[in-house]
mmCIF file of C-alpha atoms in Angstrom:
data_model
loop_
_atom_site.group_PDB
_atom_site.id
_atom_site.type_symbol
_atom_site.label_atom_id
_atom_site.label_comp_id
_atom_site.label_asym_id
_atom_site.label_seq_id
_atom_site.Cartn_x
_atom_site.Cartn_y
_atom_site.Cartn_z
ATOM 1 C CA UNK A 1 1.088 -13.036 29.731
ATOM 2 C CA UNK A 2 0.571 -9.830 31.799
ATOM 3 C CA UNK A 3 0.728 -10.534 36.014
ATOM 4 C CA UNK A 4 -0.306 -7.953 38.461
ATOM 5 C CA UNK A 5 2.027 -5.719 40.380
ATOM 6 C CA UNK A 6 2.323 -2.757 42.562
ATOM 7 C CA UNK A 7 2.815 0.054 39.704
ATOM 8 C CA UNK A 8 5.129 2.302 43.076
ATOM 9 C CA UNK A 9 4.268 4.960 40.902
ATOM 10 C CA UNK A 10 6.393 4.037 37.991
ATOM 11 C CA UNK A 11 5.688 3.487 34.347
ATOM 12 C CA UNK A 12 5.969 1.435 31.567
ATOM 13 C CA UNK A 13 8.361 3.301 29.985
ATOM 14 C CA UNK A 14 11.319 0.874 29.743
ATOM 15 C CA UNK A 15 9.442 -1.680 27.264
ATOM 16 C CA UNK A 16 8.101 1.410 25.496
ATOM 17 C CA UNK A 17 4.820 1.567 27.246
ATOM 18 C CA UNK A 18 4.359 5.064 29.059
ATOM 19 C CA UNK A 19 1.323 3.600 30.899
ATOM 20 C CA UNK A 20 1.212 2.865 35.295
ATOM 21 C CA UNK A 21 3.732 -0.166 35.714
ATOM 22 C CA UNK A 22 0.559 -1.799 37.256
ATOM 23 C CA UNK A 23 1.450 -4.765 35.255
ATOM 24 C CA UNK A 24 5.050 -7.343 33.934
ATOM 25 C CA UNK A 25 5.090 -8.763 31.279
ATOM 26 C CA UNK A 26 5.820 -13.205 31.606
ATOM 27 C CA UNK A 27 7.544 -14.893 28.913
ATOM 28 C CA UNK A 28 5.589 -18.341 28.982
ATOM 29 C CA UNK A 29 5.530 -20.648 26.063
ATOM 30 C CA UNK A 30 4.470 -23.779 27.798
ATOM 31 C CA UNK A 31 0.881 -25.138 26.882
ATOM 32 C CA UNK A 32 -0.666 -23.626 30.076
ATOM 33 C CA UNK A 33 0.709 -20.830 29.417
ATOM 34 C CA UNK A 34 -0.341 -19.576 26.225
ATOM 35 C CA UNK A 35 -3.889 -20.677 27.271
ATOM 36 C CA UNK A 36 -3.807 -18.629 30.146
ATOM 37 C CA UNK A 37 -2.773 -15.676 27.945
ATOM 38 C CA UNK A 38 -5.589 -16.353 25.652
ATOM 39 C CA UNK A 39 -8.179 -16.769 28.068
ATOM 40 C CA UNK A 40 -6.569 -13.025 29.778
ATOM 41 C CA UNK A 41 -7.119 -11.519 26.196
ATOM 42 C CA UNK A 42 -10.330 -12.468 25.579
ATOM 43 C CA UNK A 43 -11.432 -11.177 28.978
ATOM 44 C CA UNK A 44 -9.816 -8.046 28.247
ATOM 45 C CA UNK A 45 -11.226 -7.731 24.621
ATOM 46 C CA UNK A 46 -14.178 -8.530 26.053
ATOM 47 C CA UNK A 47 -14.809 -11.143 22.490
ATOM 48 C CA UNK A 48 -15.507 -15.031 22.863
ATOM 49 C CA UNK A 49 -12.893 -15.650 19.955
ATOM 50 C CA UNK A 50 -9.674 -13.891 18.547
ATOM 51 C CA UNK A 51 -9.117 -13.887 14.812
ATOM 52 C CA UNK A 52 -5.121 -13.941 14.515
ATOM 53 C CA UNK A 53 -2.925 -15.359 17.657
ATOM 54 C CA UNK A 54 0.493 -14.615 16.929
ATOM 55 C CA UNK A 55 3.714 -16.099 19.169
ATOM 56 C CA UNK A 56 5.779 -13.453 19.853
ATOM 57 C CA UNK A 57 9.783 -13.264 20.076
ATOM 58 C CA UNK A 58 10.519 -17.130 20.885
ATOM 59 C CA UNK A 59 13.847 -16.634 20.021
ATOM 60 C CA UNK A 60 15.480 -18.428 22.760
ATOM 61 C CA UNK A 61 12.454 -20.434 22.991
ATOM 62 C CA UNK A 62 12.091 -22.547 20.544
ATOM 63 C CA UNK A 63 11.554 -26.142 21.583
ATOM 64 C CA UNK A 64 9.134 -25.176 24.042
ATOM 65 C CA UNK A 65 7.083 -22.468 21.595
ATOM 66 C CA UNK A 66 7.448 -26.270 19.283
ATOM 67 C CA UNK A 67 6.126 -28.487 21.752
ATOM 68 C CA UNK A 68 4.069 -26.248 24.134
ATOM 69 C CA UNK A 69 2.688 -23.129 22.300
ATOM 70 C CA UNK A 70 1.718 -24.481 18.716
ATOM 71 C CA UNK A 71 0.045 -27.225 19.605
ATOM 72 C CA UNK A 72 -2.042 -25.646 22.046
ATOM 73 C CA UNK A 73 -2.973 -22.543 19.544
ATOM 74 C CA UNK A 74 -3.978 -25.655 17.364
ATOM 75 C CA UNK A 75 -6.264 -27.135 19.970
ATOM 76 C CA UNK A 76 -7.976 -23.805 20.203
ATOM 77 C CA UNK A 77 -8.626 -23.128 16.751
ATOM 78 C CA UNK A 78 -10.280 -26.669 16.157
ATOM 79 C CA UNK A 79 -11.856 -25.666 19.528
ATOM 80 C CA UNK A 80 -13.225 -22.582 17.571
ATOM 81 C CA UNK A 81 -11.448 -19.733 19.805
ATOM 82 C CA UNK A 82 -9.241 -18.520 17.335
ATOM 83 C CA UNK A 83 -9.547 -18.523 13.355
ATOM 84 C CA UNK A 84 -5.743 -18.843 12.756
ATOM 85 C CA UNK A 85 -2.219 -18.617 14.218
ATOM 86 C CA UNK A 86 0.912 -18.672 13.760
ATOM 87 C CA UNK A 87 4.343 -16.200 15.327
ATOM 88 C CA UNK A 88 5.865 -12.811 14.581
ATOM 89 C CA UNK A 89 9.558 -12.072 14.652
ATOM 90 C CA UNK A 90 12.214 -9.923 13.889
ATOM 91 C CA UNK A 91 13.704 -12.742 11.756
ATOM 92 C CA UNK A 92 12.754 -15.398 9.259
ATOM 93 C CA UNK A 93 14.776 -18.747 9.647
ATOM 94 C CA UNK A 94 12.941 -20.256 12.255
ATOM 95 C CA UNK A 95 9.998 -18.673 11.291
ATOM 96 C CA UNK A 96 10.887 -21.065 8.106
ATOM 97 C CA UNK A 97 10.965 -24.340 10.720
ATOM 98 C CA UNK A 98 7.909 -23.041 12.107
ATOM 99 C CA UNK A 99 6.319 -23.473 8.668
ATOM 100 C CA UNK A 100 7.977 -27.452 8.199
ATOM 101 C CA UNK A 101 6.969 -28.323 11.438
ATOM 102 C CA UNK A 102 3.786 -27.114 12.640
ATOM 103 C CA UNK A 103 0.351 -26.790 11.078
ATOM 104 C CA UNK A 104 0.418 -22.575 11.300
ATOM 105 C CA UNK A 105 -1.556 -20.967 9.118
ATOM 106 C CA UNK A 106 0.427 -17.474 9.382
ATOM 107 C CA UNK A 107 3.613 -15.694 9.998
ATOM 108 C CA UNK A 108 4.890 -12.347 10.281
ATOM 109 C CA UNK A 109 8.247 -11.021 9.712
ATOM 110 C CA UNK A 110 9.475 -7.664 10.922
ATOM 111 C CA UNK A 111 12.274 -5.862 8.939
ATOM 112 C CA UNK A 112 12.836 -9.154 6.753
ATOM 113 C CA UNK A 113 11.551 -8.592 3.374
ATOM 114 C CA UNK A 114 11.774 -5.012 2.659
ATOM 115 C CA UNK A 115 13.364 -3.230 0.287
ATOM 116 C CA UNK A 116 16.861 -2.962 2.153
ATOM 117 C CA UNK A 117 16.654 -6.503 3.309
ATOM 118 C CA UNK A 118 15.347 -9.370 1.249
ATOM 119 C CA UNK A 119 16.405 -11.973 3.514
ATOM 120 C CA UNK A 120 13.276 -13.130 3.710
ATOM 121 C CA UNK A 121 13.165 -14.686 0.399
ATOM 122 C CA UNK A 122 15.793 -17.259 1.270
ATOM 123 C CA UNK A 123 13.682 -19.341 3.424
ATOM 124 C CA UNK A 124 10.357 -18.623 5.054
ATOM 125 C CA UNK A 125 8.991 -17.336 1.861
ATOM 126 C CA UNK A 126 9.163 -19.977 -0.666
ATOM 127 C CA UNK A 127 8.312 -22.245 2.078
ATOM 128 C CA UNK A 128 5.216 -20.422 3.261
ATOM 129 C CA UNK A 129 4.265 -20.244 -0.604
ATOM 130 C CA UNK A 130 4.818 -24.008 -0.900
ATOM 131 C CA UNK A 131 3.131 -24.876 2.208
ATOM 132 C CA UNK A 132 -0.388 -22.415 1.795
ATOM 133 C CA UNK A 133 1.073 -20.329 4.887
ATOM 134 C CA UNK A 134 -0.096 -16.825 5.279
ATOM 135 C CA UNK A 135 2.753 -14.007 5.497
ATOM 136 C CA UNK A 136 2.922 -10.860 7.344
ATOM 137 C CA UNK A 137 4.988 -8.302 6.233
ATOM 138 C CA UNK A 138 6.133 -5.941 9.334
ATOM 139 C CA UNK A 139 8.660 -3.494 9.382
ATOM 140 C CA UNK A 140 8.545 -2.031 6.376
ATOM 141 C CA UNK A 141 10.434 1.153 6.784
ATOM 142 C CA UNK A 142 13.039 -0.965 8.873
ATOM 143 C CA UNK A 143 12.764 1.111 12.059
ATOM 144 C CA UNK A 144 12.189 4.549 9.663
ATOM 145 C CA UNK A 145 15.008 4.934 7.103
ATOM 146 C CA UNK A 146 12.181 3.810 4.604
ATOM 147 C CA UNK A 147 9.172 6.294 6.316
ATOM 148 C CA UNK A 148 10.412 9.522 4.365
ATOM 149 C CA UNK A 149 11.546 10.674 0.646
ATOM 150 C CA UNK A 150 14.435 11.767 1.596
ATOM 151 C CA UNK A 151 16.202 9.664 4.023
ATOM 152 C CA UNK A 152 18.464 11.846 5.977
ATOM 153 C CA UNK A 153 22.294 10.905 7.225
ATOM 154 C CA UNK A 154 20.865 9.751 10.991
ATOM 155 C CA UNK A 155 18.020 7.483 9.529
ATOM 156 C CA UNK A 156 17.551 5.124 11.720
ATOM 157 C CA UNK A 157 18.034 1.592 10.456
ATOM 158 C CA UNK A 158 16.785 -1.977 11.879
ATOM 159 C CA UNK A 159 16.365 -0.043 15.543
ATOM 160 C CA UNK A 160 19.940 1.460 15.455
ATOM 161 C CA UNK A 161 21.786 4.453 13.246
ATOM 162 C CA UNK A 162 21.934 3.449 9.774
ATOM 163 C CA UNK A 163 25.500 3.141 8.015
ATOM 164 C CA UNK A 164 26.496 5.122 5.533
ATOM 165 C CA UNK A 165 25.751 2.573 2.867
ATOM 166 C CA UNK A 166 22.175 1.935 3.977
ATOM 167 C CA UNK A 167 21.163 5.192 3.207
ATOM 168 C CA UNK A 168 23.120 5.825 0.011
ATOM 169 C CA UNK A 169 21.383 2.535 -0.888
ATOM 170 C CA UNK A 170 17.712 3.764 0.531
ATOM 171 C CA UNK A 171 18.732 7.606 -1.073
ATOM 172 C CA UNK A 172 19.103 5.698 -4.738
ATOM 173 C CA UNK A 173 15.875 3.580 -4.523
ATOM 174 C CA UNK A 174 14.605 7.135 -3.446
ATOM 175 C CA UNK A 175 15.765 8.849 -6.769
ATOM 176 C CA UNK A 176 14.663 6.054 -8.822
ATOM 177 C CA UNK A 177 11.148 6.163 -7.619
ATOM 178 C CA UNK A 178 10.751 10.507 -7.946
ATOM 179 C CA UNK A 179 11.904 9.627 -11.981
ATOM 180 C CA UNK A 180 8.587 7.492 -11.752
ATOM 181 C CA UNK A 181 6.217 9.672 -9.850
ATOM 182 C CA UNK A 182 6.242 7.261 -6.842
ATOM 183 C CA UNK A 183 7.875 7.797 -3.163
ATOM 184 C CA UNK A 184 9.842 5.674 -1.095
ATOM 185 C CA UNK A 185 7.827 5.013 1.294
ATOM 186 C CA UNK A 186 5.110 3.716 -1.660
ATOM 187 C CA UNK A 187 7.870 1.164 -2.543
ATOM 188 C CA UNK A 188 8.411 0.384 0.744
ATOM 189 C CA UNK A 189 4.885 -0.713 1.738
ATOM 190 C CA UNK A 190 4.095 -2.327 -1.639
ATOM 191 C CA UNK A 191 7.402 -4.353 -2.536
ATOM 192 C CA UNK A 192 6.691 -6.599 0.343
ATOM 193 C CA UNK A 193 3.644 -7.716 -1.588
ATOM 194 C CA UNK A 194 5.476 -8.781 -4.761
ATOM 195 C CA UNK A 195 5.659 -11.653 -3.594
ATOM 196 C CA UNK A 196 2.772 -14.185 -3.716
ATOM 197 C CA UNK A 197 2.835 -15.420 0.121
ATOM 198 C CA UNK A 198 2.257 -11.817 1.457
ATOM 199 C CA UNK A 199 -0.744 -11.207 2.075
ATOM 200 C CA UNK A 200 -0.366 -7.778 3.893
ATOM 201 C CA UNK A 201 2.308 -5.582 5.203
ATOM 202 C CA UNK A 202 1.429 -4.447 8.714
ATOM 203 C CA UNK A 203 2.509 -0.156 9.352
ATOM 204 C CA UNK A 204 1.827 1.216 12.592
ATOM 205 C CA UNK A 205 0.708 5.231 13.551
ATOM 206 C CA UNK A 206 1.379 7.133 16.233
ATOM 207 C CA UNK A 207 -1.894 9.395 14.986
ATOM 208 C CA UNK A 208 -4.599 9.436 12.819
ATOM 209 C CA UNK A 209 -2.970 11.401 10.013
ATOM 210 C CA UNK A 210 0.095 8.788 10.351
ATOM 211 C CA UNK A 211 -2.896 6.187 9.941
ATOM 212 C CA UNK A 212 -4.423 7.832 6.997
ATOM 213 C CA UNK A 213 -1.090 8.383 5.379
ATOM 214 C CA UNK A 214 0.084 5.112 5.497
ATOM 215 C CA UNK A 215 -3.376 3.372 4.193
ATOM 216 C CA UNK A 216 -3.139 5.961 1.275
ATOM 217 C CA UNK A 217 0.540 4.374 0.805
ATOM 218 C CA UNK A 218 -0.641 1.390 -1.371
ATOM 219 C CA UNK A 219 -3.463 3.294 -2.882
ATOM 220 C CA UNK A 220 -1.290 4.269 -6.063
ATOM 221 C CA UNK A 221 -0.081 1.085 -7.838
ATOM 222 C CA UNK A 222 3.758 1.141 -8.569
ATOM 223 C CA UNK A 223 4.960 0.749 -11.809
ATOM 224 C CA UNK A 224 6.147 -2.859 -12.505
ATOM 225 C CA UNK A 225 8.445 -0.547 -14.318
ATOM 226 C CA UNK A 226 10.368 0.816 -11.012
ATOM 227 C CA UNK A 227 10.867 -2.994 -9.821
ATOM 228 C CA UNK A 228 12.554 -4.031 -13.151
ATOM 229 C CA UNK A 229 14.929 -0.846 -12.708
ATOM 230 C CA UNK A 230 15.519 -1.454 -8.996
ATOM 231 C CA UNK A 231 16.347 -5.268 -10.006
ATOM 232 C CA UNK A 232 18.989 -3.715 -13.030
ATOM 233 C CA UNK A 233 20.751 -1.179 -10.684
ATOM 234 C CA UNK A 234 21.171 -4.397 -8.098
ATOM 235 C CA UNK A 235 19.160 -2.524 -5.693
ATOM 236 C CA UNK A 236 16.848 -5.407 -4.875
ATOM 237 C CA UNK A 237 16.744 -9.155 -5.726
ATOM 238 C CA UNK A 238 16.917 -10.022 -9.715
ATOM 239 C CA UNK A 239 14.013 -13.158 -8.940
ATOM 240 C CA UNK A 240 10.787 -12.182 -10.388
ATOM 241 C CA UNK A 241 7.993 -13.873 -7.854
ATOM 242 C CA UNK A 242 5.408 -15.681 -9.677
ATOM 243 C CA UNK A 243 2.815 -13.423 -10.849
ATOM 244 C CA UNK A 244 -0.117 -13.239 -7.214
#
């Protein structure tokens, strides 16, 4: 939820938003809360209903996102104000209890199921399969390591440097798709959606070209060839996901 305040001619800049400081940012997971934030996004929007509401970061918030937040994204989707909801977050076991214990139709995990972290695949995903819940796939290039061909020795990995492992692991994964005719960056925005619960993988742009680059990313299918090598060097998980 975002509250007024006296910008004092500062910016944004510490939560990554280089915009007048006009503007802080509430955590609020409570029932009034979240309907309050609604109600502010549709007014700035300026829509009468919001396709996707996603909780973000309740991390140290879970009972009340349990008792306060769901329910009331559930009352508002009966209500007709939003098609679906669900949360996003940088990991994916209590993303997993969000799937037993509310009616969510949708999650999305950043930096979770990628091709340097399968993680995922322990929990949320077989239970989002089971349970007809939508996934998300964020984070795909964990924090850039993934973005580029040739990931370089400060590749940046899950927001910090990358260890030397990482990117010998990423550089091999690299090598193995040029033997191919793919790119790394092709296997890292279509391995998330091997598996039958994702329904997307969501890749931001700072530009157009960025955008246009990154759309043209799962344009080329990969090889089912690539994943069975991948899966043989150990370089991601041996399970084969049932066919989407």
């Amino acid at each position: 939820m975002l509250v007024p305040q006296d910008a004092a001619g500062r910016t944004d800049i510490d939560n990554l938003f280089d915009v007048p400081a006009d503007h802080r940012r509430v955590q609020d997971y409570s029932r009034d809360g979240v309907l309050r934030s609604i109600e502010q996004s549709l007014e700035r929007l300026g829509l009468d209903r919001i396709d996707i509401a996603l909780v973000h970061d309740p991390d140290a918030h879970e009972r009340e996102a349990l008792e306060g937040a769901f329910p009331a994204l559930s009352e508002l989707r009966d209500q007709g104000v939003i098609t679906s909801f669900g949360a996003g977050m940088n990991q994916s076991a209590m993303l997993a209890r969000f799937v037993r214990e509310t009616d969510a139709d949708v999650m999305m995990v950043a930096g979770r199921w990628t091709l340097l972290d399968q993680s995922a695949a322990d929990d949320l995903l077989p239970l989002a399969h089971e349970h007809d819940v939508t996934v998300l796939a964020a984070a795909v290039f964990n924090s850039g390591i993934l973005a580029t061909d040739a990931p370089a020795q400060d590749a940046l990995f899950d927001y910090g440097p990358a260890e030397l492992p990482v990117v010998e692991r990423a550089r091999s994964i690299a090598r193995i798709a040029r033997r191919h005719g793919s790119s790394l960056p092709e296997l890292a925005a279509q391995y998330p959606l091997t598996h039958p619960a994702v329904a997307a993988v969501v890749i931001g742009g700072a530009s157009a070209e960025q955008v246009s680059r990154n759309s043209g990313l799962v344009a080329r299918p990969v090889a089912a060839e690539v994943w069975d090598e991948l899966r043989e060097h150990g370089l991601i998980s041996r399970e084969r996901h049932p066919v989407r």
